[in-house]
Amino acid sequence: IRIIYKNQDLFLGMWKKEPDIFQLGTDIYNSEVGASALNISEMVLRLVCTNGLKRWGSNGDAMNQRHAWLNHNEFTGRMSEAMTQSLTGGQRLMETVAGSMKRPVANPFLAIKGIKNQFKLPDNMVEKVNGYYETDNGHTVYNVVNAFTRTARDYKGEQETNIEKMAGKLLELPQSQWKVFETIGESEKGRFED
């Protein structure tokens, strides 16, 4: 289930003559047969392209709980807390997204190669990331992260969510780590380009 909070929109300017608006939301995953825990996580949706972005801070999701071990009151209490955490965490994520538009990446293609190496991403996924990056083609953390969230749309279910969460991790990394990604990408240049 994806819940969108319409009154929490953030306008970040224009993109290709369209208003670039972000909406805050909450994703809720649950298995009816107990195959996975109930998971509640905050997310931001970019309306011009419907990319999703998950926040993945040091505390992880707002809630990841197997409900079989809780009584009704404990379960509804934790759900309520998680929904509140999701809203406040999502608001922080929107601020981080806005800030990422001002954070430069000198060579985005090298950074993407470094990310591929660091996260052990498959070649076919990175090819998609590079292709989507070329359509946005800005030299900021935001543009690189946006290429990953756009790539996530080519996948379904848990794979899509995992890529969105990774993008959220990338967004929150310090600027120094982006320089490390570029350095790793440069050292890998010969291995991937023949």
Tab-separated table of N, CA, C and O in Angstrom, residues 66-150:
chain	number	residue	atom	x	y	z
A	66	ARG	N	7.275	-8.569	12.702
A	66	ARG	CA	6.412	-9.746	12.543
A	66	ARG	C	5.283	-9.592	13.542
A	66	ARG	O	5.505	-9.497	14.744
A	67	HIS	N	4.067	-9.528	13.047
A	67	HIS	CA	2.927	-9.212	13.915
A	67	HIS	C	2.390	-10.416	14.677
A	67	HIS	O	1.577	-10.269	15.579
A	68	ALA	N	2.858	-11.594	14.377
A	68	ALA	CA	2.358	-12.782	15.076
A	68	ALA	C	2.713	-12.755	16.560
A	68	ALA	O	2.042	-13.395	17.366
A	69	TRP	N	3.742	-12.012	16.956
A	69	TRP	CA	4.212	-12.029	18.330
A	69	TRP	C	3.665	-10.882	19.167
A	69	TRP	O	4.029	-10.734	20.327
A	70	LEU	N	2.789	-10.065	18.598
A	70	LEU	CA	2.254	-8.919	19.335
A	70	LEU	C	0.757	-9.080	19.559
A	70	LEU	O	0.046	-9.584	18.693
A	71	ASN	N	0.276	-8.581	20.706
A	71	ASN	CA	-1.178	-8.557	20.892
A	71	ASN	C	-1.735	-7.350	20.132
A	71	ASN	O	-0.985	-6.498	19.642
A	72	HIS	N	-3.030	-7.244	20.034
A	72	HIS	CA	-3.674	-6.209	19.227
A	72	HIS	C	-3.255	-4.795	19.650
A	72	HIS	O	-2.936	-3.948	18.810
A	73	ASN	N	-3.247	-4.529	20.949
A	73	ASN	CA	-2.883	-3.190	21.430
A	73	ASN	C	-1.432	-2.843	21.125
A	73	ASN	O	-1.121	-1.717	20.733
A	74	GLU	N	-0.511	-3.803	21.324
A	74	GLU	CA	0.897	-3.569	21.003
A	74	GLU	C	1.063	-3.300	19.512
A	74	GLU	O	1.789	-2.393	19.106
A	75	PHE	N	0.379	-4.099	18.703
A	75	PHE	CA	0.499	-3.967	17.256
A	75	PHE	C	-0.017	-2.607	16.779
A	75	PHE	O	0.666	-1.901	16.035
A	76	THR	N	-1.212	-2.203	17.201
A	76	THR	CA	-1.754	-0.920	16.756
A	76	THR	C	-0.928	0.251	17.303
A	76	THR	O	-0.757	1.269	16.617
A	77	GLY	N	-0.381	0.113	18.506
A	77	GLY	CA	0.496	1.149	19.059
A	77	GLY	C	1.754	1.322	18.228
A	77	GLY	O	2.157	2.451	17.921
A	78	ARG	N	2.373	0.216	17.847
A	78	ARG	CA	3.587	0.289	17.019
A	78	ARG	C	3.283	0.821	15.627
A	78	ARG	O	4.081	1.555	15.044
A	79	MET	N	2.120	0.440	15.094
A	79	MET	CA	1.706	0.967	13.788
A	79	MET	C	1.558	2.489	13.860
A	79	MET	O	2.016	3.206	12.979
A	80	SER	N	0.919	2.982	14.893
A	80	SER	CA	0.716	4.419	15.058
A	80	SER	C	2.053	5.155	15.149
A	80	SER	O	2.262	6.176	14.500
A	81	GLU	N	2.969	4.633	15.965
A	81	GLU	CA	4.303	5.223	16.092
A	81	GLU	C	5.029	5.218	14.755
A	81	GLU	O	5.676	6.198	14.384
A	82	ALA	N	4.934	4.106	14.023
A	82	ALA	CA	5.623	3.982	12.738
A	82	ALA	C	5.079	4.971	11.709
A	82	ALA	O	5.839	5.550	10.932
A	83	MET	N	3.777	5.181	11.699
A	83	MET	CA	3.188	6.131	10.758
A	83	MET	C	3.670	7.550	11.066
A	83	MET	O	3.996	8.322	10.158
A	84	THR	N	3.769	7.887	12.341
A	84	THR	CA	4.272	9.208	12.737
A	84	THR	C	5.742	9.349	12.345
A	84	THR	O	6.153	10.376	11.795
A	85	GLN	N	6.548	8.314	12.620
A	85	GLN	CA	7.958	8.325	12.235
A	85	GLN	C	8.101	8.471	10.729
A	85	GLN	O	8.999	9.161	10.245
A	86	SER	N	7.244	7.789	9.994
A	86	SER	CA	7.287	7.844	8.537
A	86	SER	C	7.058	9.268	8.041
A	86	SER	O	7.748	9.743	7.142
A	87	LEU	N	6.120	9.961	8.622
A	87	LEU	CA	5.817	11.332	8.214
A	87	LEU	C	6.984	12.270	8.521
A	87	LEU	O	7.432	13.020	7.661
A	88	THR	N	7.518	12.221	9.741
A	88	THR	CA	8.621	13.119	10.094
A	88	THR	C	9.898	12.752	9.342
A	88	THR	O	10.636	13.632	8.906
A	89	GLY	N	10.154	11.451	9.169
A	89	GLY	CA	11.325	11.024	8.394
A	89	GLY	C	11.208	11.442	6.937
A	89	GLY	O	12.193	11.841	6.311
A	90	GLY	N	10.018	11.358	6.377
A	90	GLY	CA	9.794	11.766	5.000
A	90	GLY	C	9.995	13.267	4.808
A	90	GLY	O	10.517	13.706	3.786
A	91	GLN	N	9.604	14.057	5.800
A	91	GLN	CA	9.827	15.505	5.723
A	91	GLN	C	11.321	15.815	5.702
A	91	GLN	O	11.780	16.668	4.939
A	92	ARG	N	12.104	15.099	6.511
A	92	ARG	CA	13.562	15.271	6.491
A	92	ARG	C	14.128	14.845	5.140
A	92	ARG	O	15.036	15.489	4.604
A	93	LEU	N	13.573	13.768	4.579
A	93	LEU	CA	14.032	13.296	3.272
A	93	LEU	C	13.787	14.358	2.209
A	93	LEU	O	14.645	14.604	1.356
A	94	MET	N	12.638	15.013	2.238
A	94	MET	CA	12.361	16.055	1.252
A	94	MET	C	13.367	17.199	1.363
A	94	MET	O	13.821	17.733	0.353
A	95	GLU	N	13.767	17.565	2.570
A	95	GLU	CA	14.790	18.592	2.761
A	95	GLU	C	16.134	18.126	2.201
A	95	GLU	O	16.865	18.898	1.581
A	96	THR	N	16.447	16.846	2.407
A	96	THR	CA	17.692	16.287	1.887
A	96	THR	C	17.689	16.297	0.363
A	96	THR	O	18.700	16.607	-0.268
A	97	VAL	N	16.558	15.957	-0.246
A	97	VAL	CA	16.443	15.980	-1.710
A	97	VAL	C	16.712	17.389	-2.219
A	97	VAL	O	17.483	17.582	-3.167
A	98	ALA	N	16.087	18.379	-1.612
A	98	ALA	CA	16.280	19.770	-2.040
A	98	ALA	C	17.761	20.154	-1.931
A	98	ALA	O	18.316	20.777	-2.842
A	99	GLY	N	18.424	19.754	-0.852
A	99	GLY	CA	19.841	20.056	-0.672
A	99	GLY	C	20.734	19.341	-1.673
A	99	GLY	O	21.780	19.866	-2.083
A	100	SER	N	20.330	18.153	-2.105
A	100	SER	CA	21.160	17.378	-3.040
A	100	SER	C	21.253	18.041	-4.410
A	100	SER	O	22.169	17.766	-5.174
A	101	MET	N	20.319	18.926	-4.714
A	101	MET	CA	20.346	19.635	-5.993
A	101	MET	C	21.476	20.657	-6.038
A	101	MET	O	21.812	21.156	-7.112
A	102	LYS	N	22.078	20.938	-4.893
A	102	LYS	CA	23.175	21.912	-4.809
A	102	LYS	C	24.517	21.236	-4.560
A	102	LYS	O	25.529	21.913	-4.414
A	103	ARG	N	24.531	19.890	-4.483
A	103	ARG	CA	25.768	19.163	-4.185
A	103	ARG	C	26.382	18.633	-5.477
A	103	ARG	O	25.834	17.741	-6.113
A	104	PRO	N	27.542	19.157	-5.875
A	104	PRO	CA	28.127	18.785	-7.178
A	104	PRO	C	28.750	17.384	-7.187
A	104	PRO	O	29.249	16.888	-6.183
A	105	VAL	N	28.694	16.768	-8.369
A	105	VAL	CA	29.418	15.533	-8.664
A	105	VAL	C	30.203	15.833	-9.939
A	105	VAL	O	29.612	16.060	-10.998
A	106	ALA	N	31.536	15.860	-9.839
A	106	ALA	CA	32.372	16.285	-10.965
A	106	ALA	C	32.201	15.379	-12.185
A	106	ALA	O	32.061	15.856	-13.308
A	107	ASN	N	32.226	14.062	-11.974
A	107	ASN	CA	32.083	13.126	-13.090
A	107	ASN	C	31.059	12.057	-12.709
A	107	ASN	O	31.409	11.015	-12.150
A	108	PRO	N	29.791	12.299	-13.033
A	108	PRO	CA	28.727	11.372	-12.625
A	108	PRO	C	28.903	9.952	-13.145
A	108	PRO	O	28.581	9.001	-12.442
A	109	PHE	N	29.422	9.773	-14.361
A	109	PHE	CA	29.591	8.416	-14.888
A	109	PHE	C	30.630	7.632	-14.086
A	109	PHE	O	30.456	6.442	-13.832
A	110	LEU	N	31.700	8.310	-13.660
A	110	LEU	CA	32.682	7.642	-12.794
A	110	LEU	C	32.062	7.332	-11.438
A	110	LEU	O	32.320	6.261	-10.869
A	111	ALA	N	31.260	8.243	-10.920
A	111	ALA	CA	30.590	8.001	-9.633
A	111	ALA	C	29.671	6.785	-9.735
A	111	ALA	O	29.638	5.938	-8.838
A	112	ILE	N	28.937	6.670	-10.835
A	112	ILE	CA	28.041	5.520	-11.029
A	112	ILE	C	28.846	4.226	-11.083
A	112	ILE	O	28.446	3.212	-10.497
A	113	LYS	N	30.016	4.249	-11.752
A	113	LYS	CA	30.880	3.061	-11.767
A	113	LYS	C	31.356	2.711	-10.366
A	113	LYS	O	31.419	1.543	-9.984
A	114	GLY	N	31.714	3.737	-9.585
A	114	GLY	CA	32.145	3.500	-8.210
A	114	GLY	C	31.026	2.926	-7.357
A	114	GLY	O	31.246	2.027	-6.546
A	115	ILE	N	29.807	3.420	-7.557
A	115	ILE	CA	28.646	2.899	-6.835
A	115	ILE	C	28.405	1.450	-7.226
A	115	ILE	O	28.119	0.605	-6.377
A	116	LYS	N	28.544	1.150	-8.522
A	116	LYS	CA	28.390	-0.230	-9.013
A	116	LYS	C	29.343	-1.158	-8.266
A	116	LYS	O	28.945	-2.211	-7.778
A	117	ASN	N	30.598	-0.736	-8.150
A	117	ASN	CA	31.606	-1.547	-7.477
A	117	ASN	C	31.317	-1.678	-5.992
A	117	ASN	O	31.366	-2.771	-5.436
A	118	GLN	N	30.989	-0.564	-5.356
A	118	GLN	CA	30.763	-0.547	-3.903
A	118	GLN	C	29.560	-1.399	-3.502
A	118	GLN	O	29.598	-2.103	-2.503
A	119	PHE	N	28.481	-1.335	-4.288
A	119	PHE	CA	27.245	-2.043	-3.951
A	119	PHE	C	27.098	-3.366	-4.709
A	119	PHE	O	26.076	-4.028	-4.585
A	120	LYS	N	28.121	-3.710	-5.530
A	120	LYS	CA	28.117	-4.963	-6.299
A	120	LYS	C	26.841	-5.088	-7.145
A	120	LYS	O	26.116	-6.089	-7.085
A	121	LEU	N	26.579	-4.053	-7.932
A	121	LEU	CA	25.385	-3.998	-8.767
A	121	LEU	C	25.617	-4.721	-10.089
A	121	LEU	O	26.727	-4.687	-10.623
A	122	PRO	N	24.590	-5.350	-10.642
A	122	PRO	CA	24.743	-6.047	-11.922
A	122	PRO	C	24.927	-5.067	-13.090
A	122	PRO	O	24.398	-3.950	-13.076
A	123	ASP	N	25.682	-5.504	-14.100
A	123	ASP	CA	25.973	-4.661	-15.256
A	123	ASP	C	24.712	-4.147	-15.944
A	123	ASP	O	24.638	-2.977	-16.321
A	124	ASN	N	23.707	-5.029	-16.118
A	124	ASN	CA	22.504	-4.604	-16.839
A	124	ASN	C	21.760	-3.494	-16.106
A	124	ASN	O	21.174	-2.608	-16.723
A	125	MET	N	21.790	-3.508	-14.785
A	125	MET	CA	21.150	-2.438	-14.028
A	125	MET	C	21.918	-1.134	-14.189
A	125	MET	O	21.332	-0.065	-14.393
A	126	VAL	N	23.236	-1.205	-14.135
A	126	VAL	CA	24.058	-0.004	-14.253
A	126	VAL	C	23.939	0.592	-15.660
A	126	VAL	O	23.947	1.820	-15.817
A	127	GLU	N	23.786	-0.248	-16.671
A	127	GLU	CA	23.550	0.266	-18.029
A	127	GLU	C	22.273	1.100	-18.058
A	127	GLU	O	22.222	2.164	-18.694
A	128	LYS	N	21.230	0.640	-17.379
A	128	LYS	CA	19.980	1.405	-17.307
A	128	LYS	C	20.197	2.717	-16.563
A	128	LYS	O	19.695	3.764	-16.983
A	129	VAL	N	20.925	2.664	-15.451
A	129	VAL	CA	21.204	3.884	-14.672
A	129	VAL	C	21.912	4.901	-15.566
A	129	VAL	O	21.528	6.077	-15.611
A	130	ASN	N	22.941	4.460	-16.287
A	130	ASN	CA	23.668	5.369	-17.179
A	130	ASN	C	22.748	5.963	-18.242
A	130	ASN	O	22.812	7.152	-18.540
A	131	GLY	N	21.885	5.138	-18.802
A	131	GLY	CA	20.952	5.618	-19.817
A	131	GLY	C	19.994	6.658	-19.261
A	131	GLY	O	19.752	7.697	-19.891
A	132	TYR	N	19.444	6.417	-18.086
A	132	TYR	CA	18.528	7.379	-17.482
A	132	TYR	C	19.259	8.629	-17.025
A	132	TYR	O	18.715	9.732	-17.075
A	133	TYR	N	20.527	8.469	-16.592
A	133	TYR	CA	21.304	9.650	-16.216
A	133	TYR	C	21.465	10.576	-17.429
A	133	TYR	O	21.346	11.798	-17.323
A	134	GLU	N	21.712	9.990	-18.596
A	134	GLU	CA	21.917	10.800	-19.800
A	134	GLU	C	20.702	11.665	-20.135
A	134	GLU	O	20.856	12.741	-20.712
A	135	THR	N	19.491	11.232	-19.768
A	135	THR	CA	18.308	12.042	-20.071
A	135	THR	C	18.176	13.228	-19.118
A	135	THR	O	17.580	14.237	-19.487
A	136	ASP	N	18.726	13.136	-17.914
A	136	ASP	CA	18.668	14.226	-16.942
A	136	ASP	C	19.940	15.070	-17.023
A	136	ASP	O	19.890	16.277	-17.035
A	137	ASN	N	21.074	14.385	-17.034
A	137	ASN	CA	22.381	14.933	-17.346
A	137	ASN	C	22.765	16.200	-16.598
A	137	ASN	O	23.259	17.138	-17.182
A	138	GLY	N	22.593	16.227	-15.295
A	138	GLY	CA	23.123	17.312	-14.484
A	138	GLY	C	24.265	16.778	-13.644
A	138	GLY	O	24.423	15.575	-13.473
A	139	HIS	N	25.079	17.653	-13.123
A	139	HIS	CA	26.257	17.242	-12.359
A	139	HIS	C	26.043	17.438	-10.862
A	139	HIS	O	26.832	18.095	-10.191
A	140	THR	N	24.954	16.841	-10.341
A	140	THR	CA	24.691	16.935	-8.904
A	140	THR	C	24.360	15.547	-8.358
A	140	THR	O	24.022	14.626	-9.116
A	141	VAL	N	24.433	15.437	-7.039
A	141	VAL	CA	24.022	14.198	-6.364
A	141	VAL	C	22.580	13.877	-6.745
A	141	VAL	O	22.242	12.724	-7.035
A	142	TYR	N	21.736	14.886	-6.791
A	142	TYR	CA	20.328	14.699	-7.143
A	142	TYR	C	20.179	13.998	-8.492
A	142	TYR	O	19.389	13.062	-8.624
A	143	ASN	N	20.929	14.438	-9.509
A	143	ASN	CA	20.798	13.857	-10.843
A	143	ASN	C	21.211	12.395	-10.872
A	143	ASN	O	20.559	11.575	-11.525
A	144	VAL	N	22.281	12.045	-10.162
A	144	VAL	CA	22.726	10.646	-10.127
A	144	VAL	C	21.704	9.791	-9.381
A	144	VAL	O	21.310	8.718	-9.850
A	145	VAL	N	21.255	10.272	-8.227
A	145	VAL	CA	20.266	9.525	-7.445
A	145	VAL	C	18.973	9.369	-8.248
A	145	VAL	O	18.347	8.300	-8.239
A	146	ASN	N	18.575	10.395	-8.967
A	146	ASN	CA	17.365	10.329	-9.781
A	146	ASN	C	17.477	9.241	-10.848
A	146	ASN	O	16.496	8.557	-11.157
A	147	ALA	N	18.671	9.040	-11.410
A	147	ALA	CA	18.870	7.966	-12.402
A	147	ALA	C	18.638	6.594	-11.752
A	147	ALA	O	18.070	5.690	-12.388
A	148	PHE	N	19.046	6.440	-10.506
A	148	PHE	CA	18.803	5.167	-9.810
A	148	PHE	C	17.317	4.978	-9.516
A	148	PHE	O	16.784	3.881	-9.683
A	149	THR	N	16.636	6.046	-9.063
A	149	THR	CA	15.212	5.885	-8.758
A	149	THR	C	14.402	5.645	-10.027
A	149	THR	O	13.418	4.911	-10.001
A	150	ARG	N	14.835	6.230	-11.152
A	150	ARG	CA	14.147	5.962	-12.418
A	150	ARG	C	14.377	4.512	-12.840
A	150	ARG	O	13.479	3.843	-13.324
